[in-house]
PDB file of C-alpha atoms in Angstrom:
ATOM      1  CA  MET I 104      94.816 125.555  91.200  1.00 42.00           C
ATOM      2  CA  ALA I 105      98.083 124.830  89.688  1.00 42.00           C
ATOM      3  CA  ARG I 106     101.372 126.669  90.326  1.00 41.00           C
ATOM      4  CA  THR I 107     104.087 127.518  88.559  1.00 42.00           C
ATOM      5  CA  THR I 108     107.625 127.914  88.622  1.00 43.00           C
ATOM      6  CA  THR I 109     109.853 130.050  87.106  1.00 41.00           C
ATOM      7  CA  ALA I 110     114.040 128.646  87.429  1.00 45.00           C
ATOM      8  CA  ALA I 111     117.226 130.654  85.992  1.00 44.00           C
ATOM      9  CA  PRO I 112     118.874 129.730  82.992  1.00 44.00           C
ATOM     10  CA  GLY I 113     120.598 126.107  84.358  1.00 45.00           C
ATOM     11  CA  GLN I 114     118.346 125.441  87.124  1.00 47.00           C
ATOM     12  CA  ARG I 115     116.055 122.514  87.220  1.00 46.00           C
ATOM     13  CA  GLN I 116     112.613 124.026  86.536  1.00 47.00           C
ATOM     14  CA  HIS I 117     109.055 122.138  88.089  1.00 49.00           C
ATOM     15  CA  ASP I 118     106.675 122.632  91.027  1.00 54.00           C
ATOM     16  CA  SER I 119     107.268 120.765  93.687  1.00 61.00           C
ATOM     17  CA  GLY I 120     103.697 119.555  94.575  1.00 72.00           C
ATOM     18  CA  GLU I 121     104.519 117.434  91.546  1.00 79.00           C
ATOM     19  CA  GLY I 122     107.156 115.664  92.317  1.00 78.00           C
ATOM     20  CA  VAL I 123     105.758 114.833  95.449  1.00 82.00           C
ATOM     21  CA  LEU I 124     102.861 113.448  94.432  1.00 86.00           C
ATOM     22  CA  PHE I 125     104.998 111.863  92.069  1.00 86.00           C
ATOM     23  CA  GLY I 126     107.424 110.472  94.378  1.00 88.00           C
ATOM     24  CA  GLY I 127     104.960 109.007  96.505  1.00 90.00           C
ATOM     25  CA  VAL I 128     102.842 107.013  94.117  1.00 90.00           C
ATOM     26  CA  TYR I 129     106.617 106.000  93.072  1.00 90.00           C
ATOM     27  CA  GLY I 130     107.249 104.845  96.924  1.00 93.00           C
ATOM     28  CA  ALA I 131     103.704 103.265  97.430  1.00 93.00           C
ATOM     29  CA  VAL I 132     104.267 101.207  93.958  1.00 91.00           C
ATOM     30  CA  LEU I 133     107.816 100.195  95.231  1.00 92.00           C
ATOM     31  CA  ALA I 134     106.716  99.620  98.958  1.00 94.00           C
ATOM     32  CA  CYS I 135     104.166  96.950  97.603  1.00 91.00           C
ATOM     33  CA  SER I 136     106.227  95.200  95.262  1.00 89.00           C
ATOM     34  CA  MET I 137     108.792  94.701  98.191  1.00 90.00           C
ATOM     35  CA  VAL I 138     106.672  93.491 100.890  1.00 89.00           C
ATOM     36  CA  ALA I 139     105.347  91.169  98.145  1.00 85.00           C
ATOM     37  CA  ALA I 140     108.806  90.080  96.509  1.00 84.00           C
ATOM     38  CA  LEU I 141     109.781  90.450 100.337  1.00 81.00           C
ATOM     39  CA  SER I 142     107.447  87.569 101.509  1.00 75.00           C
ATOM     40  CA  GLN I 143     107.174  85.769  98.142  1.00 70.00           C
ATOM     41  CA  TYR I 144     108.486  82.604 100.446  1.00 65.00           C
ATOM     42  CA  GLY I 145     107.107  82.711 103.614  1.00 62.00           C
ATOM     43  CA  HIS I 146     109.153  83.877 105.986  1.00 64.00           C
ATOM     44  CA  SER I 147     107.537  85.286 108.572  1.00 71.00           C
ATOM     45  CA  SER I 148     109.312  85.083 111.321  1.00 82.00           C
ATOM     46  CA  ARG I 149     110.438  88.454 113.415  1.00 84.00           C
ATOM     47  CA  VAL I 150     113.857  88.573 112.679  1.00 86.00           C
ATOM     48  CA  SER I 151     113.082  88.702 108.410  1.00 88.00           C
ATOM     49  CA  ARG I 152     110.579  91.491 109.320  1.00 91.00           C
ATOM     50  CA  ARG I 153     113.212  93.596 109.993  1.00 92.00           C
ATOM     51  CA  TYR I 154     115.710  92.615 107.903  1.00 92.00           C
ATOM     52  CA  ASP I 155     112.526  92.726 105.267  1.00 92.00           C
ATOM     53  CA  ALA I 156     112.052  96.804 106.674  1.00 94.00           C
ATOM     54  CA  ILE I 157     115.963  97.097 106.077  1.00 95.00           C
ATOM     55  CA  TRP I 158     115.796  96.039 102.814  1.00 93.00           C
ATOM     56  CA  LEU I 159     112.518  97.951 101.731  1.00 95.00           C
ATOM     57  CA  LEU I 160     114.537 101.018 103.183  1.00 96.00           C
ATOM     58  CA  VAL I 161     117.688  99.798 101.128  1.00 95.00           C
ATOM     59  CA  THR I 162     115.427  99.841  97.906  1.00 95.00           C
ATOM     60  CA  ALA I 163     114.124 103.041  98.716  1.00 95.00           C
ATOM     61  CA  LEU I 164     117.123 105.601  99.147  1.00 93.00           C
ATOM     62  CA  ALA I 165     119.122 103.010  96.291  1.00 94.00           C
ATOM     63  CA  SER I 166     115.806 104.421  93.798  1.00 93.00           C
ATOM     64  CA  ALA I 167     115.999 107.364  94.926  1.00 92.00           C
ATOM     65  CA  LEU I 168     119.217 108.047  94.406  1.00 90.00           C
ATOM     66  CA  ALA I 169     119.562 106.522  91.105  1.00 91.00           C
ATOM     67  CA  HIS I 170     116.682 108.797  89.863  1.00 87.00           C
ATOM     68  CA  GLY I 171     117.784 111.524  90.805  1.00 85.00           C
ATOM     69  CA  TYR I 172     120.973 111.041  89.057  1.00 83.00           C
ATOM     70  CA  ALA I 173     119.632 110.116  86.339  1.00 85.00           C
ATOM     71  CA  HIS I 174     117.671 113.495  86.410  1.00 78.00           C
ATOM     72  CA  TYR I 175     120.385 115.498  86.876  1.00 79.00           C
ATOM     73  CA  ILE I 176     122.402 113.903  84.302  1.00 82.00           C
ATOM     74  CA  ALA I 177     120.006 114.286  81.324  1.00 84.00           C
ATOM     75  CA  GLU I 178     119.663 117.601  81.882  1.00 77.00           C
ATOM     76  CA  ARG I 179     121.268 119.406  79.142  1.00 69.00           C
ATOM     77  CA  ALA I 180     121.945 122.737  81.210  1.00 70.00           C
ATOM     78  CA  PRO I 181     125.156 123.484  82.689  1.00 73.00           C
ATOM     79  CA  HIS I 182     125.295 122.279  85.808  1.00 74.00           C
ATOM     80  CA  ARG I 183     126.385 124.153  89.479  1.00 77.00           C
ATOM     81  CA  ARG I 184     128.487 123.164  91.832  1.00 72.00           C
ATOM     82  CA  TRP I 185     125.360 121.330  94.320  1.00 77.00           C
ATOM     83  CA  ASP I 186     123.053 120.472  91.447  1.00 76.00           C
ATOM     84  CA  ALA I 187     123.736 117.606  91.932  1.00 73.00           C
ATOM     85  CA  LEU I 188     122.860 117.126  95.294  1.00 78.00           C
ATOM     86  CA  ARG I 189     119.748 119.523  95.101  1.00 80.00           C
ATOM     87  CA  ALA I 190     118.849 116.577  92.588  1.00 76.00           C
ATOM     88  CA  LEU I 191     119.154 114.002  95.231  1.00 79.00           C
ATOM     89  CA  ALA I 192     117.537 116.454  97.826  1.00 82.00           C
ATOM     90  CA  ASP I 193     114.657 116.446  95.117  1.00 85.00           C
ATOM     91  CA  GLU I 194     113.691 112.141  95.645  1.00 89.00           C
ATOM     92  CA  TRP I 195     112.548 112.768  99.588  1.00 90.00           C
ATOM     93  CA  PRO I 196     108.786 111.929  98.690  1.00 91.00           C
ATOM     94  CA  LEU I 197     109.804 108.301  97.401  1.00 93.00           C
ATOM     95  CA  VAL I 198     111.452 107.327 100.401  1.00 93.00           C
ATOM     96  CA  THR I 199     109.186 109.472 102.541  1.00 94.00           C
ATOM     97  CA  ALA I 200     106.111 107.453 100.962  1.00 94.00           C
ATOM     98  CA  VAL I 201     107.747 104.066 101.935  1.00 96.00           C
ATOM     99  CA  LEU I 202     108.392 105.112 105.704  1.00 97.00           C
ATOM    100  CA  PRO I 203     105.098 103.782 106.758  1.00 96.00           C
ATOM    101  CA  THR I 204     105.570 100.339 105.121  1.00 96.00           C
ATOM    102  CA  VAL I 205     108.427 100.250 107.262  1.00 97.00           C
ATOM    103  CA  ALA I 206     107.092 101.002 110.137  1.00 97.00           C
ATOM    104  CA  ILE I 207     104.758  98.019 109.743  1.00 96.00           C
ATOM    105  CA  LEU I 208     107.642  95.411 108.780  1.00 95.00           C
ATOM    106  CA  ALA I 209     109.574  96.881 111.925  1.00 95.00           C
ATOM    107  CA  GLY I 210     106.892  96.548 114.113  1.00 95.00           C
ATOM    108  CA  ALA I 211     106.110  93.724 113.196  1.00 93.00           C
ATOM    109  CA  GLY I 212     110.036  93.230 113.531  1.00 92.00           C
ATOM    110  CA  TRP I 213     109.743  94.318 116.583  1.00 94.00           C
ATOM    111  CA  GLY I 214     107.285  92.370 118.192  1.00 92.00           C
ATOM    112  CA  TRP I 215     104.445  94.462 118.497  1.00 93.00           C
ATOM    113  CA  TRP I 216     102.241  92.618 116.116  1.00 91.00           C
ATOM    114  CA  PRO I 217     102.468  89.107 114.862  1.00 90.00           C
ATOM    115  CA  ALA I 218     104.420  89.183 111.845  1.00 87.00           C
ATOM    116  CA  ASP I 219     102.869  86.605 110.081  1.00 87.00           C
ATOM    117  CA  GLY I 220     100.285  88.240 107.525  1.00 86.00           C
ATOM    118  CA  VAL I 221     102.160  91.332 107.621  1.00 91.00           C
ATOM    119  CA  GLU I 222     101.700  91.951 104.346  1.00 89.00           C
ATOM    120  CA  ASP I 223      97.949  92.315 104.413  1.00 90.00           C
ATOM    121  CA  PRO I 224      97.829  95.865 106.386  1.00 94.00           C
ATOM    122  CA  ALA I 225     101.152  97.233 103.920  1.00 94.00           C
ATOM    123  CA  PHE I 226      99.454  96.373 101.057  1.00 92.00           C
ATOM    124  CA  THR I 227      96.206  97.548 102.036  1.00 93.00           C
ATOM    125  CA  LEU I 228      97.904 101.122 103.369  1.00 95.00           C
ATOM    126  CA  ASN I 229      99.143 101.918 100.227  1.00 94.00           C
ATOM    127  CA  ILE I 230      96.207 100.845  97.896  1.00 95.00           C
ATOM    128  CA  GLY I 231      94.997 103.598 100.163  1.00 96.00           C
ATOM    129  CA  LEU I 232      97.987 105.693  99.463  1.00 94.00           C
ATOM    130  CA  LEU I 233      97.769 105.259  96.124  1.00 94.00           C
ATOM    131  CA  PHE I 234      94.131 106.177  95.976  1.00 96.00           C
ATOM    132  CA  GLY I 235      94.524 109.422  98.074  1.00 95.00           C
ATOM    133  CA  LEU I 236      97.070 110.688  96.074  1.00 92.00           C
ATOM    134  CA  GLY I 237      95.491 110.190  92.862  1.00 92.00           C
ATOM    135  CA  VAL I 238      92.696 112.186  94.388  1.00 95.00           C
ATOM    136  CA  VAL I 239      94.898 114.802  95.445  1.00 93.00           C
ATOM    137  CA  ALA I 240      96.740 114.854  92.315  1.00 89.00           C
ATOM    138  CA  ALA I 241      93.622 115.218  90.066  1.00 91.00           C
ATOM    139  CA  ARG I 242      91.787 117.960  92.261  1.00 93.00           C
ATOM    140  CA  ARG I 243      95.052 119.865  92.237  1.00 91.00           C
ATOM    141  CA  SER I 244      95.023 119.988  89.020  1.00 89.00           C
ATOM    142  CA  GLY I 245      91.297 121.317  88.597  1.00 92.00           C
ATOM    143  CA  ARG I 246      89.704 118.268  87.861  1.00 93.00           C
ATOM    144  CA  SER I 247      86.008 117.176  89.307  1.00 95.00           C
ATOM    145  CA  TRP I 248      85.311 115.509  92.534  1.00 97.00           C
ATOM    146  CA  ALA I 249      83.874 112.705  90.571  1.00 96.00           C
ATOM    147  CA  VAL I 250      87.534 112.257  87.797  1.00 95.00           C
ATOM    148  CA  ALA I 251      89.371 113.136  90.839  1.00 95.00           C
ATOM    149  CA  LEU I 252      87.501 109.676  92.671  1.00 97.00           C
ATOM    150  CA  CYS I 253      87.818 108.084  89.511  1.00 96.00           C
ATOM    151  CA  THR I 254      92.101 108.813  89.377  1.00 93.00           C
ATOM    152  CA  GLY I 255      92.250 107.405  92.807  1.00 95.00           C
ATOM    153  CA  VAL I 256      90.855 104.319  91.729  1.00 96.00           C
ATOM    154  CA  VAL I 257      93.085 104.378  88.895  1.00 94.00           C
ATOM    155  CA  ASP I 258      96.284 104.310  91.179  1.00 92.00           C
ATOM    156  CA  ALA I 259      95.043 102.308  93.267  1.00 95.00           C
ATOM    157  CA  LEU I 260      94.576  99.704  90.459  1.00 94.00           C
ATOM    158  CA  LEU I 261      98.151 100.033  90.374  1.00 87.00           C
ATOM    159  CA  GLY I 262      98.578  98.584  93.987  1.00 86.00           C
ATOM    160  CA  VAL I 263      96.019  96.145  93.665  1.00 91.00           C
ATOM    161  CA  VAL I 264      97.339  94.618  90.672  1.00 90.00           C
ATOM    162  CA  VAL I 265     100.691  94.510  92.629  1.00 84.00           C
ATOM    163  CA  VAL I 266      98.905  92.166  95.375  1.00 82.00           C
ATOM    164  CA  VAL I 267      97.115  90.334  92.392  1.00 86.00           C
ATOM    165  CA  ALA I 268     100.562  89.267  91.013  1.00 84.00           C
ATOM    166  CA  ASN I 269     101.866  88.028  94.136  1.00 75.00           C
ATOM    167  CA  ALA I 270      98.591  85.809  94.974  1.00 76.00           C
ATOM    168  CA  ILE I 271      99.350  84.641  91.519  1.00 83.00           C
ATOM    169  CA  ILE I 272     103.119  84.181  91.987  1.00 78.00           C
ATOM    170  CA  LYS I 273     102.094  81.890  95.620  1.00 70.00           C
TER     171      LYS I 273
END
């Protein structure tokens, strides 16, 4: 069932569910990419995993800020006082989507599990998240279960591409 939204002239108009799905996919791909980039040189100490967690969070916040700001300046409508803050707040799904990966990296940094080899659980988590978001998005738009599952697989392949590229680079 598709949702429709209405907005007064000058206000942003979008489906909040669509924004959550977009931000989730963007965040999961960002998390996969950052884990691949941060672990490229084989640093797997507890200190480096805490550092990786911080960098992932900083990168997600910077990406959300840039994306929200780009939406704000790209709109051709007149802006009200709080529209810039609203545009930035709309990017919360991107940041939220990286938090499980931040927790995996930070947990390794705090010694909750081994710091070495934490990339595989992080990749698996994000590929699963991409699959789930693809299925949910397709079902929300009225697609059949077969199409939804295929969409989930295609979305998950985004994460797999990052993992394969990481393996090739190493």
